Rosetta silent file (secondary structure, phi, psi, omega in degrees, C-alpha in Angstrom):
SEQUENCE: MPKKKIKADSKSVIPPPIPPLVWLKAAYKFHTYAYRDPRSASASAMGSPVVSPTTVLLGIASTLFSLGKESEAKSFLSAVHHCSVVVDAPDGIIFFRAFHQLRRYETGAMKTSKEKFKPNARIGLTNINQGTREYGLVEGHTTIYGGIPEEHCEAATLALTNLGHLGTHDSMCSLVGSVENCSEPKYVVYMPPEQWKTNIQSGCTAVTLSRFKNAAIEPTLPHWWMAGGDNTEQVPYLIKGRFEGTSRGKIYRKD
SCORE:     score description
SCORE:     0.000 S_00000001
   1 L     0.000  151.178 -172.124   44.080   62.219   39.866 S_00000001
   2 L   -61.265  115.406  156.396   42.336   59.898   41.891 S_00000001
   3 L   -51.374  128.173  172.119   39.564   57.804   40.771 S_00000001
   4 L   -50.468  144.796  170.869   35.549   58.599   41.947 S_00000001
   5 L  -108.192  122.023  172.215   34.598   55.362   43.633 S_00000001
   6 L   -71.629  108.396 -160.632   31.379   54.625   42.167 S_00000001
   7 L   -57.976  140.023  165.733   28.811   54.859   44.627 S_00000001
   8 L   -51.928  154.252 -179.541   26.605   51.278   44.584 S_00000001
   9 L   -95.753  114.948 -179.790   22.759   52.111   43.333 S_00000001
  10 L   -46.527  -37.493 -138.353   20.278   52.258   46.474 S_00000001
  11 L  -104.143  106.844  167.904   17.735   51.262   44.517 S_00000001
  12 L    -9.670   71.736 -168.978   16.272   48.049   44.533 S_00000001
  13 L   -63.147  129.163  179.878   15.266   46.366   41.150 S_00000001
  14 L   -87.328  103.639  156.194   11.889   45.456   41.621 S_00000001
  15 L   -52.386  164.770  179.033   10.706   42.248   39.620 S_00000001
  16 L   -52.113  111.853  177.381    7.582   42.066   37.811 S_00000001
  17 L   -68.135  123.497  157.117    4.587   41.015   40.199 S_00000001
  18 L   -28.906  112.244  179.485    3.842   37.210   39.163 S_00000001
  19 L   -60.680  167.271  170.326    0.296   37.068   37.547 S_00000001
  20 L   -97.401  162.720 -153.393   -2.292   35.075   39.501 S_00000001
  21 L  -121.181  125.319  170.212   -2.593   31.722   38.052 S_00000001
  22 L  -109.148  125.988 -159.090   -5.800   29.601   37.260 S_00000001
  23 L   -75.360  123.475 -168.537   -5.765   26.078   37.452 S_00000001
  24 E  -131.544  138.458  166.477   -6.781   23.716   34.645 S_00000001
  25 E  -126.470  158.189  159.403   -7.013   19.625   34.529 S_00000001
  26 E  -150.194  160.210  179.814   -7.493   17.431   31.915 S_00000001
  27 E  -102.560  167.332  163.529   -7.015   13.369   31.937 S_00000001
  28 E  -162.906  138.643 -132.344   -5.723   11.745   29.083 S_00000001
  29 E  -124.644  127.198 -167.991   -5.842    8.219   27.968 S_00000001
  30 E  -114.523  133.474  168.398   -2.758    6.486   25.420 S_00000001
  31 L   -59.019  -84.122  179.758   -2.839    3.944   23.011 S_00000001
  32 L  -123.808  146.494 -165.323    0.938    3.492   23.161 S_00000001
  33 E  -145.090  137.537 -159.409    3.031    6.306   25.033 S_00000001
  34 L  -129.631  150.830  179.014    6.567    7.528   24.519 S_00000001
  35 L   166.222  122.990  178.215    8.848   10.183   26.639 S_00000001
  36 E   -84.001  109.045  179.794   12.430   10.528   26.633 S_00000001
  37 L   -56.351   97.539 -167.092   14.307   10.908   29.940 S_00000001
  38 L   -30.952  -22.379 -171.605   15.522   14.545   28.710 S_00000001
  39 L   -93.234    5.048 -168.561   19.229   13.304   29.589 S_00000001
  40 L  -126.532  145.419  167.527   19.323   10.361   27.261 S_00000001
  41 L   -45.185  160.025  154.794   20.323   10.321   23.471 S_00000001
  42 L   -92.599    0.158 -177.618   16.991    9.772   21.136 S_00000001
  43 L  -101.914  -17.625  179.190   18.627    7.168   19.060 S_00000001
  44 E  -115.753   27.895 -155.368   18.963    5.142   22.692 S_00000001
  45 E   -68.668  128.379 -167.611   16.073    6.961   25.041 S_00000001
  46 L   -86.633  160.063 -163.698   15.140    5.446   28.292 S_00000001
  47 E   -99.257  148.442  173.216   11.360    6.142   28.812 S_00000001
  48 L  -100.978  104.089 -171.030    9.738    8.416   31.926 S_00000001
  49 L   -73.664   -2.617  179.023    6.563    7.975   33.359 S_00000001
  50 L  -106.916  175.103  157.637    5.756   11.338   33.741 S_00000001
  51 L  -129.407  149.952  176.818    6.656   14.508   30.792 S_00000001
  52 L   -59.466  130.649  172.192    8.704   17.392   31.758 S_00000001
  53 H   -24.882  -34.766 -178.956    6.911   21.011   32.559 S_00000001
  54 H   -94.270    0.332  141.334    8.241   22.006   28.791 S_00000001
  55 H   -37.727  -45.776 -140.845    6.640   19.144   27.483 S_00000001
  56 H   -92.455  -58.059 -164.417    3.219   19.972   28.494 S_00000001
  57 H   -33.241  -66.296 -153.450    3.818   24.223   28.151 S_00000001
  58 H   -60.862  -57.937 -158.048    5.722   23.450   24.661 S_00000001
  59 H   -94.200   -3.858  148.944    2.571   21.165   22.994 S_00000001
  60 H   -49.742 -100.582  174.473   -0.377   23.762   24.226 S_00000001
  61 H    45.890  -87.596 -176.963    2.044   25.994   21.814 S_00000001
  62 H   -56.498  -62.321 -177.848    1.981   23.564   19.323 S_00000001
  63 H   -88.158   14.943  175.796   -1.740   22.958   19.031 S_00000001
  64 H   -97.404   -7.303 -177.268   -2.747   26.303   19.370 S_00000001
  65 H   -81.539  -33.212  148.658   -0.479   26.844   16.298 S_00000001
  66 L   -56.589   10.330  169.474   -1.708   24.170   14.797 S_00000001
  67 L  -113.746  -28.142  167.781   -5.327   25.323   15.106 S_00000001
  68 L   113.083   27.158  174.961   -4.672   28.548   12.838 S_00000001
  69 L  -145.302   72.231  175.965   -4.133   30.861   16.459 S_00000001
  70 H   -38.954  -73.547 -144.390   -0.635   32.211   15.869 S_00000001
  71 H   -70.782  -41.950  165.307   -1.343   35.485   17.758 S_00000001
  72 H   -59.614  -47.057  171.923   -2.997   33.207   21.087 S_00000001
  73 H   -53.673  -62.246  178.500    0.198   30.892   20.670 S_00000001
  74 H   -64.902   12.065  155.961    2.812   33.818   20.735 S_00000001
  75 H   -59.268  -56.014 -177.849    1.099   35.075   23.443 S_00000001
  76 H   -64.517  -28.737 -160.128    1.074   31.948   25.654 S_00000001
  77 H   -55.197  -47.433 -179.583    4.752   31.825   24.580 S_00000001
  78 H   -60.357  -19.227  178.130    5.515   35.279   25.970 S_00000001
  79 H  -125.283   49.272 -168.304    4.038   34.226   29.565 S_00000001
  80 L  -107.731  -31.002  174.705    5.157   30.213   29.584 S_00000001
  81 L   -73.062   -6.047  171.538    7.612   31.105   32.070 S_00000001
  82 L   -86.479   -2.209 -162.878    4.662   32.532   34.716 S_00000001
  83 L  -103.336  162.359 -171.187    3.015   29.035   34.262 S_00000001
  84 E  -121.795  128.048  173.495    2.927   26.327   36.535 S_00000001
  85 L  -123.881  165.008 -134.825    2.725   22.403   35.800 S_00000001
  86 L  -171.848  110.081 -164.884    1.884   19.926   37.947 S_00000001
  87 E  -140.524  137.746 -168.599    1.185   16.063   35.916 S_00000001
  88 E  -128.678  136.126 -158.606    0.179   13.318   37.722 S_00000001
  89 L   -51.352  146.361  161.048    1.364    9.619   36.556 S_00000001
  90 L   -38.108  179.493  162.034   -0.764    6.986   35.507 S_00000001
  91 L   -80.652  -34.557  161.444   -1.547    3.840   37.498 S_00000001
  92 E  -171.111  171.747 -174.061    1.022    1.927   35.712 S_00000001
  93 E  -155.165  133.819  165.326    3.310    1.399   32.348 S_00000001
  94 E   -96.270  103.830 -169.025    4.877   -1.543   31.078 S_00000001
  95 E   -83.778 -170.470 -154.084    8.045   -0.332   29.216 S_00000001
  96 E   161.292  130.934  174.250    9.253   -2.186   26.179 S_00000001
  97 E   -85.378   98.447  169.671   12.468   -1.678   23.909 S_00000001
  98 E  -108.603  136.259  169.572   11.716   -0.884   20.074 S_00000001
  99 E   -72.245  139.969  176.397   14.168   -0.936   17.173 S_00000001
 100 L  -171.325 -168.971 -170.960   13.066    1.539   14.791 S_00000001
 101 L  -123.256  128.051 -176.857   13.979    4.382   12.330 S_00000001
 102 E  -109.356  133.795 -148.658   13.550    7.794   13.784 S_00000001
 103 E  -100.618  134.077  161.744   12.517   10.754   11.932 S_00000001
 104 E  -125.132  154.224  174.387   14.284   13.891   13.808 S_00000001
 105 E   -71.439  142.530  177.437   14.184   17.757   13.286 S_00000001
 106 L   -98.157  116.277 -154.825   17.369   19.455   11.618 S_00000001
 107 L  -108.774  -22.222 -167.712   18.034   21.955   14.188 S_00000001
 108 L  -136.320  177.808 -165.240   21.618   23.276   13.771 S_00000001
 109 L   -61.102 -170.586 -174.362   24.397   24.443   11.531 S_00000001
 110 E  -125.741  108.607 -169.961   26.130   21.425    8.633 S_00000001
 111 E   -69.047  156.777  163.152   29.810   20.386    9.775 S_00000001
 112 E  -132.450  -10.100  152.856   31.167   19.750    6.441 S_00000001
 113 E  -174.595  168.001 -165.406   34.714   18.761    7.740 S_00000001
 114 L   -25.985  130.102  159.265   36.666   19.162   11.168 S_00000001
 115 L    80.168  -28.225 -160.597   35.725   23.012   12.510 S_00000001
 116 E  -119.965  146.319 -163.495   33.818   23.796    9.860 S_00000001
 117 E  -150.666  166.694 -161.997   29.887   24.301    9.499 S_00000001
 118 E  -144.224  148.635  171.533   27.862   25.925    6.659 S_00000001
 119 L   -81.270  141.020 -142.300   24.205   27.336    7.370 S_00000001
 120 L  -104.833   96.487 -174.506   22.018   23.998    7.196 S_00000001
 121 L   -62.072    4.158 -146.882   19.980   24.489    4.246 S_00000001
 122 L  -128.699   43.912 -155.519   17.519   21.446    5.409 S_00000001
 123 L   -83.962  148.987  141.143   16.659   23.734    9.011 S_00000001
 124 L   103.271  -39.411 -154.224   13.245   22.985   10.119 S_00000001
 125 L   -97.602 -171.560 -167.156   12.967   19.437    7.992 S_00000001
 126 E  -115.273  158.678  164.866   13.095   15.918    9.368 S_00000001
 127 E  -120.622  148.018  156.524   16.186   13.449    9.133 S_00000001
 128 E  -148.363  151.636 -171.176   16.096   10.092    9.718 S_00000001
 129 E  -155.853 -174.569 -155.639   18.370    7.559   11.187 S_00000001
 130 L  -112.824   97.437  158.682   18.096    4.352   13.529 S_00000001
 131 L  -129.745 -140.309 -173.981   17.686    3.566   17.156 S_00000001
 132 E  -129.901  166.537 -167.884   15.808    2.377   19.980 S_00000001
 133 E  -179.605  105.007  172.126   13.323    3.574   22.256 S_00000001
 134 E   -27.316  129.496  170.879   11.475    2.505   25.806 S_00000001
 135 E  -120.391  165.122  144.021    7.704    2.480   24.522 S_00000001
 136 E  -149.593  151.486  144.007    4.542    1.748   27.302 S_00000001
 137 L   -51.498   74.325 -146.043    1.835    0.399   27.741 S_00000001
 138 L   -73.661  149.097 -171.101   -0.403    2.935   30.124 S_00000001
 139 E  -132.793  113.464  178.125   -2.829    1.402   32.760 S_00000001
 140 L    82.395 -137.624 -160.573   -5.107    4.010   33.571 S_00000001
 141 L  -126.982  159.256  163.419   -5.470    8.176   32.614 S_00000001
 142 E   -99.595  116.366  157.509   -1.968   10.822   32.578 S_00000001
 143 E  -141.911  132.081 -152.187   -3.452   14.008   34.087 S_00000001
 144 E   -97.946  108.317  160.454   -2.013   17.211   33.405 S_00000001
 145 E   -79.313  103.558 -170.487   -2.577   20.127   35.706 S_00000001
 146 L  -133.911  105.319 -177.290   -1.715   23.298   34.644 S_00000001
 147 E   -79.083  120.710 -163.429   -1.735   26.585   36.333 S_00000001
 148 L  -118.355  100.018 -138.324   -2.208   29.504   33.998 S_00000001
 149 L   -61.830  146.108 -160.409   -2.289   33.230   34.053 S_00000001
 150 H   -46.675  -51.845  177.109   -5.820   34.121   33.477 S_00000001
 151 H   -47.447  -20.271 -155.602   -5.566   36.019   30.126 S_00000001
 152 H  -118.400   40.175 -176.459   -4.328   32.793   28.597 S_00000001
 153 L   -97.673  -49.005  171.355   -7.016   30.274   29.920 S_00000001
 154 H   -42.575  -66.236 -172.047   -8.892   30.248   26.818 S_00000001
 155 H   -71.606    2.502  161.693   -6.590   29.747   24.611 S_00000001
 156 H   -88.121  -10.884 -131.936   -5.160   26.485   27.003 S_00000001
 157 H   -96.158  -78.938  178.454   -8.510   25.534   27.131 S_00000001
 158 L   -77.358   -9.075  168.836   -8.831   25.251   24.085 S_00000001
 159 L  -110.453   31.309  163.462   -5.537   23.381   23.046 S_00000001
 160 L  -113.291   -2.564  179.666   -5.638   21.165   25.886 S_00000001
 161 L  -100.714  -19.228  173.682   -9.462   19.828   24.490 S_00000001
 162 L   -95.481  -14.615  163.567   -7.447   19.522   21.186 S_00000001
 163 L    -1.999  106.344  176.794   -4.310   17.990   22.472 S_00000001
 164 L  -103.647  -43.184  173.091   -3.265   15.798   20.025 S_00000001
 165 L  -114.136 -163.149  147.612   -0.047   13.956   21.338 S_00000001
 166 L  -170.817  134.217  166.891    2.040   14.434   24.610 S_00000001
 167 L   118.254 -128.390 -156.737    5.494   12.961   25.171 S_00000001
 168 L   -83.113 -171.180 -159.539    7.084   12.130   21.749 S_00000001
 169 L   -93.537  -15.520 -165.693    4.773   12.929   18.256 S_00000001
 170 L  -103.795   48.554  144.052    3.767    9.238   17.898 S_00000001
 171 L   -80.925   58.205  177.433    2.361    9.317   21.865 S_00000001
 172 L   -62.514  165.497  178.466   -1.228   10.027   20.474 S_00000001
 173 E  -159.927  164.969  167.343   -3.975   10.674   23.151 S_00000001
 174 E  -144.120  139.030 -175.871   -7.496   11.595   23.758 S_00000001
 175 E   -62.920  137.387 -171.396   -8.930   13.674   26.212 S_00000001
 176 E  -112.453  130.886 -152.531  -11.116   11.843   28.651 S_00000001
 177 L    75.933 -144.996  179.999  -14.053   14.059   29.611 S_00000001
 178 L  -132.102  163.289  160.721  -13.737   17.662   29.446 S_00000001
 179 L   -24.119   31.683  -65.407  -11.588   20.270   30.215 S_00000001
 180 L  -164.181  124.873  167.452  -12.365   21.345   33.954 S_00000001
 181 E   -66.656  158.025 -135.283  -10.993   24.533   36.560 S_00000001
 182 L   166.714  154.370  164.002   -9.614   23.193   39.708 S_00000001
 183 L   -92.682  151.498 -162.626   -7.783   24.341   42.700 S_00000001
 184 L   -57.010  102.794 -147.047   -3.835   23.702   42.960 S_00000001
 185 L   -89.986  110.031 -158.208   -3.561   20.066   43.189 S_00000001
 186 L   -73.385  -32.162 -160.181   -1.427   19.839   46.613 S_00000001
 187 L   -94.035   28.820 -169.363   -1.771   16.006   46.954 S_00000001
 188 L  -111.894  123.485  170.436   -0.060   14.973   43.508 S_00000001
 189 L  -114.287  135.898 -166.363    3.596   14.397   44.173 S_00000001
 190 E  -156.206   25.150 -136.743    5.232   16.031   41.392 S_00000001
 191 E  -115.622  128.907  171.327    7.565   18.101   43.253 S_00000001
 192 L   -90.651  146.676  164.186   10.732   19.397   41.985 S_00000001
 193 L    10.185  -75.123  169.090   13.816   19.833   44.274 S_00000001
 194 L   -53.891   10.394  167.605   13.271   23.160   45.918 S_00000001
 195 L  -109.509  -60.379 -177.096   10.181   20.834   47.170 S_00000001
 196 L  -112.099   67.569  175.915   11.307   17.870   48.117 S_00000001
 197 L  -155.520  -21.382  146.894   14.224   18.119   49.620 S_00000001
 198 L   -93.246    3.340 -167.188   12.396   19.522   52.577 S_00000001
 199 L  -146.034   30.415 -150.256    9.635   17.092   52.249 S_00000001
 200 L   -56.961  140.017  150.551   11.159   13.293   51.074 S_00000001
 201 L   -90.958  119.760  154.000    8.294   10.822   50.751 S_00000001
 202 L   -56.417  160.191  168.748    8.357    7.303   50.900 S_00000001
 203 L    90.179   21.954 -172.264    7.161    5.185   48.206 S_00000001
 204 E  -117.274  156.276  167.308    9.042    7.764   45.371 S_00000001
 205 E  -135.905  130.640 -170.908   11.420    7.597   42.871 S_00000001
 206 E   -74.925  157.701 -169.660   13.440   10.942   41.169 S_00000001
 207 L  -125.210 -170.560  166.601   12.834   11.195   37.686 S_00000001
 208 L  -130.528  126.507  172.056   14.859   13.861   35.693 S_00000001
 209 E  -153.676  173.092 -165.624   12.865   16.611   33.407 S_00000001
 210 E   -97.231  123.262  153.668   13.259   19.604   32.043 S_00000001
 211 E  -144.647  169.816 -139.833   11.710   23.565   32.726 S_00000001
 212 E   -89.176  139.458  167.807   11.693   26.585   31.582 S_00000001
 213 L   -43.186  172.912  177.268   13.966   29.142   33.604 S_00000001
 214 L  -116.138   75.390 -148.046   11.973   31.896   35.128 S_00000001
 215 L  -153.867  135.512 -172.887   12.872   34.057   31.771 S_00000001
 216 L   -88.694  165.017  175.373   10.620   34.552   29.015 S_00000001
 217 L   -57.800  118.837  138.773   11.589   32.228   25.917 S_00000001
 218 L   -92.729  133.748 -157.680   12.857   33.501   22.711 S_00000001
 219 L   -62.496  135.347  143.391   12.523   31.240   19.264 S_00000001
 220 L   -39.526  -72.810  151.080   15.227   29.811   18.004 S_00000001
 221 L   -91.162  174.877 -167.038   14.126   30.695   14.587 S_00000001
 222 L   -82.179   -9.542 -138.779   11.650   33.488   13.813 S_00000001
 223 L  -134.658  -42.949  178.810    9.355   30.516   13.163 S_00000001
 224 L  -125.616  135.721  167.039   10.702   28.028   16.274 S_00000001
 225 L   -99.324  125.787 -177.222   10.494   27.549   19.712 S_00000001
 226 L  -177.350  140.471 -150.749   12.270   25.256   21.903 S_00000001
 227 L   -76.240  141.072 -144.579   13.382   23.686   24.837 S_00000001
 228 L   128.347  -55.970  166.171   16.674   22.919   25.520 S_00000001
 229 L   -45.151 -170.602  152.591   18.446   26.039   25.293 S_00000001
 230 L   -43.273  -50.660 -173.393   19.637   28.891   28.036 S_00000001
 231 L   -69.492    1.038 -163.845   15.837   29.048   28.946 S_00000001
 232 E  -133.244 -169.554 -174.474   15.107   25.652   30.355 S_00000001
 233 E  -131.365  139.827  140.044   16.786   23.636   33.201 S_00000001
 234 E   -90.519  133.335  172.493   17.257   19.534   34.118 S_00000001
 235 E  -143.812  140.144  179.603   16.199   19.288   37.566 S_00000001
 236 L   -73.313   96.628 -178.487   15.610   15.940   39.455 S_00000001
 237 L   -97.428  128.278 -173.000   11.558   15.863   40.334 S_00000001
 238 E   -91.104  118.515  179.978   10.105   13.143   42.957 S_00000001
 239 E  -106.297  156.970  153.225    7.321   11.344   41.635 S_00000001
 240 E   -65.243  153.849 -163.308    5.214    8.695   43.413 S_00000001
 241 L    92.951  167.835 -176.147    5.866    5.204   42.522 S_00000001
 242 E  -132.044  172.394 -178.866    8.713    2.406   41.564 S_00000001
 243 E  -130.454  114.827  154.337   10.234    0.778   38.911 S_00000001
 244 E  -124.913 -179.922 -158.397   11.110   -2.976   38.364 S_00000001
 245 E   117.439 -170.740 -164.229   12.449   -5.006   35.504 S_00000001
 246 L  -122.831 -152.292  162.260   15.685   -4.884   33.782 S_00000001
 247 L   -93.544   -8.282 -170.519   17.182   -3.187   30.753 S_00000001
 248 L   -66.929  -52.217 -178.921   15.612   -5.405   28.559 S_00000001
 249 L  -154.041  158.544  168.400   11.908   -3.992   29.941 S_00000001
 250 E  -175.231  152.276  152.462   10.356   -2.427   33.300 S_00000001
 251 E   -41.595  116.388  154.449    7.745   -1.614   35.243 S_00000001
 252 E  -124.783  126.608  163.242    6.198    1.342   36.807 S_00000001
 253 E  -118.645  168.077 -164.237    3.630    1.023   39.166 S_00000001
 254 L  -100.649  -48.898  168.951    2.143    4.402   41.182 S_00000001
 255 L  -109.300    0.000    0.000    1.095    2.110   44.290 S_00000001
């Protein structure tokens, strides 16, 4: 009996509409600053003058959790793939390398022998190892612009107002002024590849950053959200400025 040919579904799948975004602006001042290139190992991290979109969005959710706003945080996490982020780098950063003990989270299974793993009872807790990291002394402010769906703007404003660190946990920051509404910043050079490949500008540098793909993120554990899995991609962003220096230290200048 001949097989019936399966007809192609003539109905096209219509993606859900992207909600309109309201842009928020928040400037921060740092005492010291550290944020590692997502390609580098945490034990020998290279520094980047700007943070990734994933860092900003997870920082908003994390701050909401710390303020006791669990429902707002979970609701925001369900919409982070609709958000846009632009980061305006500070005027300059002097990077230097520091040797220290690093605290890292246990996130996976424990390897007991070759190809044998067992559930990690310490998951979510911290472990300590040694390494080096590039820290930065910052001149000027780092300004975050967030395009947020309107229904999450109030929660995002609260989080950006109370943001305690940006980058690593020891990159403690203070809000300068207040969180403001603004228009989308077209003048800030913080371009993902689909923008800068058709608009290459002089005096700029490409850095690797991570961003969420256009799909809702799921928790790694019932109470644990992370970037870096299937929901995330690493892409080269173009930012304004240049680096000078050696492997022992480098200077970033925006102008």
